[in-house]
């Protein structure tokens, strides 16, 4: 752990040293990623150091910020240095931290767009009510490469399709080493958002999505792209409709390793954590951030994987996550993880989230998803073989067979190039390779 913090501190020092001058090219590269293009133009004109240059920098920023509120703006970018607080026990950036950043970027651009017609009569049912975006679904996502402490995470999100009541947001995550002037693609994700009125977010759990504006004229889709977008919308809608039955009643309970369970059986590694949603974990409203929930899911899946392998484990992929019910400020979340399948080098963990209302006693399932983890060698940090799952009950065998079918589907999708396809324009000055999961 000490070496982890030393490496992180060194990367932070190199990163900050490389951006200490206003006229330094690393700063010029980082600031446009913040979606404030006016800054970079001012830097080129200002004097080195501060004074007039610093004043011009602050002045130009106002115009740039105004541009982000333009009704035709459908994209945004977050930029943040990854700190030791973002690390997992293996020393890389926690997969849940990356999920949290992805959802934050998606929420910003979706909420902006949902309110872009305010004052123009664009909402027939809500008038000028303020709307806030809430994530409804996250499509399957692979973790292409790890991100390390001290690197700069650049998270770019843009809306690529809108239906009457939903928005499709595409997000890319890049890891930048500011000192070496290098960056690489680490994640690509697709999220679906809906918009709900801020003044109707009550603890009743009943939220009605509202109409959202169409894409602005500046976003032009040719016929082929538009048809593909419509097919994606119909496909995710069908997937949500046929989602397996959610657990209920006695099935909603915390899981802990059974004392007499055989090693490497599902019951020996099953895990749970409980967490109360606080105001700091909500987007200025009563709704919890979807990224907070996803980070908790990734955490409990990681605990389950580590208990099974007795060694370091990291997130390799996650299947689509549907948000079946909203989570509110003050809710008590219970997140459970149970191993369902193992291949030679990967593990599948089923994660379930349910929320309790401490005031009413109501309990409801909010999320279910499958996470894929790989185990790392303690010394080399390379992917190693994992212990095979010991199946003792008919239920374990049934779940393993279902997991095997999902594993084959994911493997076929990777071979067909349907997962995390990298476009030529995205590969400039970067290296990317999907984690080999066999």
GROMACS .gro file of C-alpha atoms in nm:
model
  438
    1UNK     CA    1   0.000   0.000   0.000
    2UNK     CA    2   0.290   0.237   0.076
    3UNK     CA    3   0.433   0.186  -0.272
    4UNK     CA    4   0.090   0.259  -0.420
    5UNK     CA    5   0.079   0.598  -0.250
    6UNK     CA    6   0.439   0.672  -0.349
    7UNK     CA    7   0.362   0.597  -0.715
    8UNK     CA    8   0.046   0.806  -0.694
    9UNK     CA    9   0.227   1.098  -0.531
   10UNK     CA   10   0.496   1.089  -0.800
   11UNK     CA   11   0.238   1.090  -1.080
   12UNK     CA   12   0.055   1.379  -0.915
   13UNK     CA   13   0.380   1.576  -0.883
   14UNK     CA   14   0.466   1.518  -1.249
   15UNK     CA   15   0.113   1.611  -1.358
   16UNK     CA   16   0.102   1.938  -1.164
   17UNK     CA   17   0.458   2.030  -1.265
   18UNK     CA   18   0.364   1.991  -1.630
   19UNK     CA   19   0.074   2.239  -1.602
   20UNK     CA   20   0.239   2.505  -1.384
   21UNK     CA   21   0.269   2.763  -1.667
   22UNK     CA   22  -0.025   2.921  -1.847
   23UNK     CA   23   0.172   2.902  -2.171
   24UNK     CA   24   0.263   2.533  -2.123
   25UNK     CA   25   0.125   2.308  -2.394
   26UNK     CA   26  -0.003   2.039  -2.149
   27UNK     CA   27  -0.241   2.296  -1.998
   28UNK     CA   28  -0.353   2.398  -2.343
   29UNK     CA   29  -0.437   2.033  -2.412
   30UNK     CA   30  -0.622   1.975  -2.086
   31UNK     CA   31  -0.840   2.286  -2.076
   32UNK     CA   32  -1.022   2.233  -2.406
   33UNK     CA   33  -1.117   1.892  -2.267
   34UNK     CA   34  -1.312   2.082  -2.003
   35UNK     CA   35  -1.538   2.214  -2.279
   36UNK     CA   36  -1.428   2.576  -2.225
   37UNK     CA   37  -1.265   2.654  -2.556
   38UNK     CA   38  -1.248   3.024  -2.477
   39UNK     CA   39  -0.972   2.952  -2.225
   40UNK     CA   40  -0.728   2.813  -2.480
   41UNK     CA   41  -0.766   3.113  -2.708
   42UNK     CA   42  -0.692   3.350  -2.419
   43UNK     CA   43  -0.387   3.151  -2.304
   44UNK     CA   44  -0.222   3.199  -2.640
   45UNK     CA   45  -0.255   3.579  -2.605
   46UNK     CA   46  -0.177   3.632  -2.234
   47UNK     CA   47   0.159   3.687  -2.074
   48UNK     CA   48   0.332   3.398  -1.904
   49UNK     CA   49   0.276   3.374  -1.531
   50UNK     CA   50  -0.038   3.569  -1.437
   51UNK     CA   51  -0.127   3.938  -1.424
   52UNK     CA   52  -0.302   4.038  -1.747
   53UNK     CA   53  -0.295   3.681  -1.870
   54UNK     CA   54  -0.476   3.555  -1.561
   55UNK     CA   55  -0.733   3.835  -1.583
   56UNK     CA   56  -0.801   3.754  -1.946
   57UNK     CA   57  -0.837   3.389  -1.855
   58UNK     CA   58  -1.109   3.466  -1.601
   59UNK     CA   59  -1.286   3.706  -1.837
   60UNK     CA   60  -1.296   3.462  -2.125
   61UNK     CA   61  -1.435   3.187  -1.907
   62UNK     CA   62  -1.775   3.359  -1.874
   63UNK     CA   63  -1.841   3.343  -2.246
   64UNK     CA   64  -1.728   2.981  -2.261
   65UNK     CA   65  -1.960   2.882  -1.975
   66UNK     CA   66  -2.249   3.056  -2.147
   67UNK     CA   67  -2.184   2.839  -2.453
   68UNK     CA   68  -2.245   2.523  -2.247
   69UNK     CA   69  -2.596   2.649  -2.173
   70UNK     CA   70  -2.675   2.697  -2.541
   71UNK     CA   71  -2.982   2.494  -2.640
   72UNK     CA   72  -2.780   2.346  -2.926
   73UNK     CA   73  -2.508   2.206  -2.697
   74UNK     CA   74  -2.546   1.828  -2.658
   75UNK     CA   75  -2.204   1.736  -2.522
   76UNK     CA   76  -1.980   1.797  -2.223
   77UNK     CA   77  -1.647   1.680  -2.081
   78UNK     CA   78  -1.528   1.629  -1.724
   79UNK     CA   79  -1.157   1.635  -1.636
   80UNK     CA   80  -1.022   1.517  -1.299
   81UNK     CA   81  -0.693   1.397  -1.153
   82UNK     CA   82  -0.730   1.050  -1.001
   83UNK     CA   83  -0.619   1.054  -0.636
   84UNK     CA   84  -0.523   0.777  -0.391
   85UNK     CA   85  -0.881   0.790  -0.258
   86UNK     CA   86  -0.988   0.652  -0.599
   87UNK     CA   87  -0.768   0.340  -0.573
   88UNK     CA   88  -0.878  -0.018  -0.527
   89UNK     CA   89  -0.670  -0.266  -0.324
   90UNK     CA   90  -0.493  -0.378  -0.643
   91UNK     CA   91  -0.352  -0.026  -0.691
   92UNK     CA   92  -0.551   0.073  -1.001
   93UNK     CA   93  -0.836   0.322  -1.008
   94UNK     CA   94  -1.150   0.161  -0.860
   95UNK     CA   95  -1.386   0.049  -1.136
   96UNK     CA   96  -1.673   0.197  -0.935
   97UNK     CA   97  -1.504   0.539  -0.939
   98UNK     CA   98  -1.494   0.528  -1.317
   99UNK     CA   99  -1.861   0.426  -1.331
  100UNK     CA  100  -1.942   0.719  -1.104
  101UNK     CA  101  -1.762   0.965  -1.335
  102UNK     CA  102  -1.935   0.820  -1.641
  103UNK     CA  103  -2.278   0.867  -1.486
  104UNK     CA  104  -2.197   1.220  -1.369
  105UNK     CA  105  -2.101   1.328  -1.721
  106UNK     CA  106  -2.414   1.165  -1.864
  107UNK     CA  107  -2.636   1.333  -1.604
  108UNK     CA  108  -2.496   1.680  -1.683
  109UNK     CA  109  -2.555   1.661  -2.057
  110UNK     CA  110  -2.895   1.491  -2.021
  111UNK     CA  111  -3.025   1.740  -1.764
  112UNK     CA  112  -2.908   2.034  -1.976
  113UNK     CA  113  -3.084   1.895  -2.281
  114UNK     CA  114  -3.404   1.812  -2.092
  115UNK     CA  115  -3.434   2.180  -1.996
  116UNK     CA  116  -3.311   2.328  -2.325
  117UNK     CA  117  -3.665   2.421  -2.439
  118UNK     CA  118  -3.758   2.595  -2.116
  119UNK     CA  119  -3.960   2.906  -2.180
  120UNK     CA  120  -4.043   2.809  -2.538
  121UNK     CA  121  -4.342   2.589  -2.470
  122UNK     CA  122  -4.141   2.281  -2.554
  123UNK     CA  123  -4.300   2.071  -2.276
  124UNK     CA  124  -4.668   2.026  -2.340
  125UNK     CA  125  -4.732   1.853  -2.006
  126UNK     CA  126  -4.486   2.026  -1.773
  127UNK     CA  127  -4.468   2.382  -1.903
  128UNK     CA  128  -4.167   2.552  -1.751
  129UNK     CA  129  -4.112   2.307  -1.465
  130UNK     CA  130  -3.752   2.222  -1.395
  131UNK     CA  131  -3.656   1.872  -1.502
  132UNK     CA  132  -3.373   1.653  -1.379
  133UNK     CA  133  -3.231   1.354  -1.565
  134UNK     CA  134  -3.218   1.013  -1.403
  135UNK     CA  135  -3.042   0.712  -1.549
  136UNK     CA  136  -3.274   0.432  -1.660
  137UNK     CA  137  -3.028   0.187  -1.818
  138UNK     CA  138  -2.656   0.132  -1.870
  139UNK     CA  139  -2.568  -0.090  -2.164
  140UNK     CA  140  -2.302  -0.364  -2.150
  141UNK     CA  141  -1.957  -0.213  -2.096
  142UNK     CA  142  -1.602  -0.348  -2.105
  143UNK     CA  143  -1.310  -0.204  -1.911
  144UNK     CA  144  -1.063  -0.173  -2.199
  145UNK     CA  145  -0.754  -0.070  -2.001
  146UNK     CA  146  -0.680   0.012  -1.637
  147UNK     CA  147  -0.644   0.367  -1.513
  148UNK     CA  148  -0.379   0.458  -1.257
  149UNK     CA  149  -0.347   0.700  -0.968
  150UNK     CA  150  -0.205   1.035  -1.079
  151UNK     CA  151  -0.350   1.013  -1.430
  152UNK     CA  152  -0.607   1.262  -1.555
  153UNK     CA  153  -0.948   1.114  -1.633
  154UNK     CA  154  -1.114   1.283  -1.931
  155UNK     CA  155  -1.481   1.183  -1.954
  156UNK     CA  156  -1.666   1.302  -2.266
  157UNK     CA  157  -2.044   1.262  -2.297
  158UNK     CA  158  -2.277   1.353  -2.581
  159UNK     CA  159  -2.640   1.287  -2.666
  160UNK     CA  160  -2.668   1.086  -2.986
  161UNK     CA  161  -3.041   1.009  -2.996
  162UNK     CA  162  -3.368   1.115  -2.838
  163UNK     CA  163  -3.706   0.947  -2.837
  164UNK     CA  164  -4.018   1.115  -2.703
  165UNK     CA  165  -3.924   1.049  -2.338
  166UNK     CA  166  -3.565   0.921  -2.332
  167UNK     CA  167  -3.213   1.027  -2.426
  168UNK     CA  168  -2.927   0.806  -2.541
  169UNK     CA  169  -2.590   0.932  -2.414
  170UNK     CA  170  -2.255   0.799  -2.534
  171UNK     CA  171  -1.958   0.837  -2.300
  172UNK     CA  172  -1.585   0.787  -2.359
  173UNK     CA  173  -1.322   0.778  -2.085
  174UNK     CA  174  -0.958   0.856  -2.156
  175UNK     CA  175  -0.663   0.831  -1.918
  176UNK     CA  176  -0.404   1.104  -1.971
  177UNK     CA  177  -0.049   1.107  -1.841
  178UNK     CA  178   0.009   1.483  -1.845
  179UNK     CA  179   0.385   1.452  -1.788
  180UNK     CA  180   0.442   1.211  -2.078
  181UNK     CA  181   0.181   1.375  -2.304
  182UNK     CA  182   0.011   1.040  -2.362
  183UNK     CA  183  -0.344   0.924  -2.332
  184UNK     CA  184  -0.537   0.606  -2.400
  185UNK     CA  185  -0.900   0.496  -2.418
  186UNK     CA  186  -1.011   0.306  -2.106
  187UNK     CA  187  -1.390   0.287  -2.130
  188UNK     CA  188  -1.678   0.344  -2.370
  189UNK     CA  189  -2.035   0.336  -2.241
  190UNK     CA  190  -2.392   0.398  -2.354
  191UNK     CA  191  -2.651   0.518  -2.102
  192UNK     CA  192  -3.023   0.592  -2.133
  193UNK     CA  193  -3.177   0.877  -1.933
  194UNK     CA  194  -3.531   0.996  -1.868
  195UNK     CA  195  -3.638   1.335  -1.728
  196UNK     CA  196  -3.860   1.388  -1.424
  197UNK     CA  197  -3.984   1.709  -1.256
  198UNK     CA  198  -3.774   1.814  -0.958
  199UNK     CA  199  -4.079   1.913  -0.750
  200UNK     CA  200  -4.244   1.570  -0.785
  201UNK     CA  201  -3.960   1.364  -0.641
  202UNK     CA  202  -4.130   1.226  -0.333
  203UNK     CA  203  -4.050   0.918  -0.130
  204UNK     CA  204  -4.355   0.745  -0.276
  205UNK     CA  205  -4.125   0.602  -0.544
  206UNK     CA  206  -4.365   0.699  -0.822
  207UNK     CA  207  -4.196   0.908  -1.090
  208UNK     CA  208  -4.343   0.987  -1.430
  209UNK     CA  209  -4.097   1.058  -1.709
  210UNK     CA  210  -4.164   1.370  -1.914
  211UNK     CA  211  -4.123   1.452  -2.285
  212UNK     CA  212  -3.774   1.566  -2.383
  213UNK     CA  213  -3.671   1.797  -2.669
  214UNK     CA  214  -3.559   1.657  -3.001
  215UNK     CA  215  -3.196   1.689  -3.103
  216UNK     CA  216  -3.115   2.045  -3.222
  217UNK     CA  217  -3.078   2.119  -3.595
  218UNK     CA  218  -2.700   2.141  -3.547
  219UNK     CA  219  -2.695   1.764  -3.486
  220UNK     CA  220  -2.760   1.618  -3.828
  221UNK     CA  221  -2.807   1.243  -3.867
  222UNK     CA  222  -2.805   1.085  -4.209
  223UNK     CA  223  -3.068   0.825  -4.286
  224UNK     CA  224  -2.846   0.526  -4.207
  225UNK     CA  225  -2.734   0.665  -3.871
  226UNK     CA  226  -3.090   0.765  -3.778
  227UNK     CA  227  -3.222   0.417  -3.858
  228UNK     CA  228  -2.946   0.256  -3.651
  229UNK     CA  229  -3.030   0.485  -3.358
  230UNK     CA  230  -3.397   0.389  -3.382
  231UNK     CA  231  -3.301   0.020  -3.378
  232UNK     CA  232  -3.091   0.071  -3.065
  233UNK     CA  233  -3.384   0.243  -2.895
  234UNK     CA  234  -3.623  -0.040  -2.982
  235UNK     CA  235  -3.368  -0.303  -2.876
  236UNK     CA  236  -3.310  -0.154  -2.529
  237UNK     CA  237  -3.684  -0.105  -2.485
  238UNK     CA  238  -3.742  -0.473  -2.563
  239UNK     CA  239  -3.461  -0.578  -2.327
  240UNK     CA  240  -3.614  -0.378  -2.042
  241UNK     CA  241  -3.956  -0.528  -2.113
  242UNK     CA  242  -3.832  -0.887  -2.099
  243UNK     CA  243  -3.606  -0.839  -1.797
  244UNK     CA  244  -3.620  -1.134  -1.562
  245UNK     CA  245  -3.849  -1.115  -1.261
  246UNK     CA  246  -3.707  -0.910  -0.978
  247UNK     CA  247  -3.657  -1.074  -0.640
  248UNK     CA  248  -3.915  -0.991  -0.378
  249UNK     CA  249  -4.028  -1.079  -0.027
  250UNK     CA  250  -3.801  -1.326   0.150
  251UNK     CA  251  -3.553  -1.318  -0.142
  252UNK     CA  252  -3.454  -0.964  -0.045
  253UNK     CA  253  -3.209  -1.028   0.235
  254UNK     CA  254  -2.842  -0.975   0.307
  255UNK     CA  255  -2.593  -1.249   0.219
  256UNK     CA  256  -2.286  -1.350   0.419
  257UNK     CA  257  -2.047  -1.644   0.374
  258UNK     CA  258  -2.189  -1.958   0.535
  259UNK     CA  259  -1.955  -2.091   0.806
  260UNK     CA  260  -1.972  -2.454   0.690
  261UNK     CA  261  -1.968  -2.389   0.315
  262UNK     CA  262  -1.704  -2.561   0.102
  263UNK     CA  263  -1.425  -2.337  -0.022
  264UNK     CA  264  -1.493  -2.197  -0.372
  265UNK     CA  265  -1.865  -2.266  -0.352
  266UNK     CA  266  -2.106  -1.975  -0.411
  267UNK     CA  267  -2.208  -1.978  -0.045
  268UNK     CA  268  -1.845  -1.942   0.070
  269UNK     CA  269  -1.791  -1.608  -0.107
  270UNK     CA  270  -2.135  -1.444  -0.112
  271UNK     CA  271  -2.124  -1.090   0.025
  272UNK     CA  272  -2.335  -0.789   0.122
  273UNK     CA  273  -2.292  -0.428   0.221
  274UNK     CA  274  -2.539  -0.172   0.350
  275UNK     CA  275  -2.530   0.200   0.285
  276UNK     CA  276  -2.752   0.498   0.370
  277UNK     CA  277  -2.796   0.748   0.085
  278UNK     CA  278  -2.695   1.097   0.202
  279UNK     CA  279  -2.768   1.441   0.051
  280UNK     CA  280  -2.409   1.460  -0.080
  281UNK     CA  281  -2.488   1.156  -0.297
  282UNK     CA  282  -2.786   1.319  -0.467
  283UNK     CA  283  -2.776   1.559  -0.762
  284UNK     CA  284  -2.916   1.857  -0.571
  285UNK     CA  285  -3.249   1.676  -0.551
  286UNK     CA  286  -3.399   1.385  -0.362
  287UNK     CA  287  -3.285   1.132  -0.622
  288UNK     CA  288  -2.964   0.941  -0.558
  289UNK     CA  289  -2.693   0.956  -0.822
  290UNK     CA  290  -2.695   0.646  -1.036
  291UNK     CA  291  -2.316   0.642  -1.023
  292UNK     CA  292  -2.325   0.606  -0.644
  293UNK     CA  293  -2.540   0.294  -0.675
  294UNK     CA  294  -2.317   0.149  -0.949
  295UNK     CA  295  -2.004   0.205  -0.741
  296UNK     CA  296  -2.161   0.016  -0.451
  297UNK     CA  297  -2.252  -0.266  -0.690
  298UNK     CA  298  -1.895  -0.283  -0.821
  299UNK     CA  299  -1.759  -0.283  -0.465
  300UNK     CA  300  -1.965  -0.578  -0.344
  301UNK     CA  301  -1.892  -0.770  -0.665
  302UNK     CA  302  -1.521  -0.711  -0.603
  303UNK     CA  303  -1.545  -0.837  -0.244
  304UNK     CA  304  -1.718  -1.152  -0.368
  305UNK     CA  305  -1.450  -1.210  -0.634
  306UNK     CA  306  -1.164  -1.159  -0.388
  307UNK     CA  307  -1.320  -1.401  -0.139
  308UNK     CA  308  -1.342  -1.664  -0.412
  309UNK     CA  309  -0.986  -1.625  -0.546
  310UNK     CA  310  -0.811  -1.526  -0.219
  311UNK     CA  311  -0.621  -1.267  -0.423
  312UNK     CA  312  -0.654  -0.932  -0.604
  313UNK     CA  313  -0.940  -0.901  -0.854
  314UNK     CA  314  -1.046  -0.619  -1.088
  315UNK     CA  315  -1.355  -0.540  -1.296
  316UNK     CA  316  -1.336  -0.657  -1.657
  317UNK     CA  317  -1.693  -0.593  -1.775
  318UNK     CA  318  -2.050  -0.545  -1.666
  319UNK     CA  319  -2.373  -0.648  -1.831
  320UNK     CA  320  -2.656  -0.403  -1.888
  321UNK     CA  321  -2.791  -0.247  -1.568
  322UNK     CA  322  -3.158  -0.150  -1.554
  323UNK     CA  323  -3.274   0.092  -1.287
  324UNK     CA  324  -3.615  -0.053  -1.205
  325UNK     CA  325  -3.706   0.189  -0.927
  326UNK     CA  326  -3.567   0.522  -0.804
  327UNK     CA  327  -3.350   0.549  -0.495
  328UNK     CA  328  -3.407   0.851  -0.270
  329UNK     CA  329  -3.215   1.045  -0.010
  330UNK     CA  330  -3.234   0.860   0.323
  331UNK     CA  331  -3.288   0.516   0.168
  332UNK     CA  332  -3.104   0.223   0.323
  333UNK     CA  333  -2.946   0.021   0.041
  334UNK     CA  334  -2.851  -0.343   0.076
  335UNK     CA  335  -2.625  -0.465  -0.206
  336UNK     CA  336  -2.561  -0.839  -0.239
  337UNK     CA  337  -2.318  -1.033  -0.456
  338UNK     CA  338  -2.308  -1.404  -0.538
  339UNK     CA  339  -2.083  -1.594  -0.775
  340UNK     CA  340  -2.276  -1.764  -1.056
  341UNK     CA  341  -2.013  -1.876  -1.309
  342UNK     CA  342  -1.640  -1.922  -1.364
  343UNK     CA  343  -1.441  -1.974  -1.683
  344UNK     CA  344  -1.067  -2.037  -1.692
  345UNK     CA  345  -0.979  -1.673  -1.621
  346UNK     CA  346  -1.300  -1.492  -1.534
  347UNK     CA  347  -1.577  -1.488  -1.275
  348UNK     CA  348  -1.936  -1.373  -1.307
  349UNK     CA  349  -2.097  -1.216  -1.001
  350UNK     CA  350  -2.471  -1.151  -0.978
  351UNK     CA  351  -2.538  -0.827  -0.790
  352UNK     CA  352  -2.878  -0.729  -0.649
  353UNK     CA  353  -2.970  -0.396  -0.491
  354UNK     CA  354  -3.276  -0.335  -0.275
  355UNK     CA  355  -3.379  -0.022  -0.092
  356UNK     CA  356  -3.552   0.013   0.245
  357UNK     CA  357  -3.750   0.319   0.350
  358UNK     CA  358  -3.667   0.336   0.723
  359UNK     CA  359  -3.975   0.551   0.790
  360UNK     CA  360  -4.236   0.326   0.629
  361UNK     CA  361  -4.062  -0.012   0.628
  362UNK     CA  362  -4.119  -0.048   0.253
  363UNK     CA  363  -3.860  -0.263   0.071
  364UNK     CA  364  -3.814  -0.284  -0.305
  365UNK     CA  365  -3.561  -0.423  -0.552
  366UNK     CA  366  -3.399  -0.147  -0.757
  367UNK     CA  367  -3.117  -0.308  -0.961
  368UNK     CA  368  -2.984  -0.642  -1.076
  369UNK     CA  369  -2.674  -0.692  -1.291
  370UNK     CA  370  -2.388  -0.929  -1.371
  371UNK     CA  371  -2.027  -0.815  -1.326
  372UNK     CA  372  -1.728  -0.996  -1.477
  373UNK     CA  373  -1.404  -0.995  -1.279
  374UNK     CA  374  -1.055  -1.127  -1.344
  375UNK     CA  375  -0.797  -1.226  -1.084
  376UNK     CA  376  -0.444  -1.081  -1.078
  377UNK     CA  377  -0.115  -1.237  -0.977
  378UNK     CA  378   0.000  -1.071  -0.655
  379UNK     CA  379   0.350  -0.999  -0.787
  380UNK     CA  380   0.322  -0.949  -1.164
  381UNK     CA  381  -0.032  -0.803  -1.164
  382UNK     CA  382  -0.107  -1.014  -1.471
  383UNK     CA  383  -0.435  -1.198  -1.520
  384UNK     CA  384  -0.420  -1.547  -1.374
  385UNK     CA  385  -0.644  -1.856  -1.374
  386UNK     CA  386  -0.927  -1.857  -1.121
  387UNK     CA  387  -1.045  -2.143  -0.899
  388UNK     CA  388  -1.341  -2.320  -1.053
  389UNK     CA  389  -1.678  -2.285  -0.884
  390UNK     CA  390  -1.782  -2.580  -0.664
  391UNK     CA  391  -2.148  -2.659  -0.736
  392UNK     CA  392  -2.329  -2.837  -0.454
  393UNK     CA  393  -2.699  -2.776  -0.515
  394UNK     CA  394  -2.933  -2.799  -0.812
  395UNK     CA  395  -2.988  -2.424  -0.781
  396UNK     CA  396  -2.613  -2.363  -0.811
  397UNK     CA  397  -2.597  -2.584  -1.119
  398UNK     CA  398  -2.893  -2.409  -1.284
  399UNK     CA  399  -2.741  -2.066  -1.222
  400UNK     CA  400  -2.404  -2.188  -1.355
  401UNK     CA  401  -2.565  -2.312  -1.680
  402UNK     CA  402  -2.738  -1.977  -1.726
  403UNK     CA  403  -2.406  -1.803  -1.660
  404UNK     CA  404  -2.234  -2.023  -1.917
  405UNK     CA  405  -2.488  -1.913  -2.178
  406UNK     CA  406  -2.423  -1.546  -2.095
  407UNK     CA  407  -2.046  -1.610  -2.109
  408UNK     CA  408  -2.077  -1.758  -2.458
  409UNK     CA  409  -2.288  -1.464  -2.572
  410UNK     CA  410  -2.031  -1.213  -2.443
  411UNK     CA  411  -1.747  -1.408  -2.605
  412UNK     CA  412  -1.929  -1.417  -2.940
  413UNK     CA  413  -2.000  -1.042  -2.917
  414UNK     CA  414  -1.631  -0.967  -2.861
  415UNK     CA  415  -1.528  -1.179  -3.157
  416UNK     CA  416  -1.789  -1.008  -3.373
  417UNK     CA  417  -1.649  -0.670  -3.270
  418UNK     CA  418  -1.979  -0.554  -3.121
  419UNK     CA  419  -1.832  -0.456  -2.785
  420UNK     CA  420  -1.624  -0.141  -2.740
  421UNK     CA  421  -1.557  -0.092  -3.110
  422UNK     CA  422  -1.299   0.186  -3.149
  423UNK     CA  423  -1.343   0.427  -3.438
  424UNK     CA  424  -1.032   0.546  -3.625
  425UNK     CA  425  -1.081   0.904  -3.505
  426UNK     CA  426  -1.072   0.787  -3.144
  427UNK     CA  427  -0.745   0.596  -3.166
  428UNK     CA  428  -0.511   0.885  -3.238
  429UNK     CA  429  -0.221   0.905  -2.991
  430UNK     CA  430  -0.364   0.618  -2.789
  431UNK     CA  431  -0.331   0.249  -2.729
  432UNK     CA  432  -0.624   0.027  -2.639
  433UNK     CA  433  -0.672  -0.343  -2.596
  434UNK     CA  434  -0.975  -0.513  -2.451
  435UNK     CA  435  -0.900  -0.728  -2.146
  436UNK     CA  436  -0.867  -1.089  -2.255
  437UNK     CA  437  -1.133  -1.288  -2.071
  438UNK     CA  438  -1.125  -1.661  -2.148
   0.00000   0.00000   0.00000
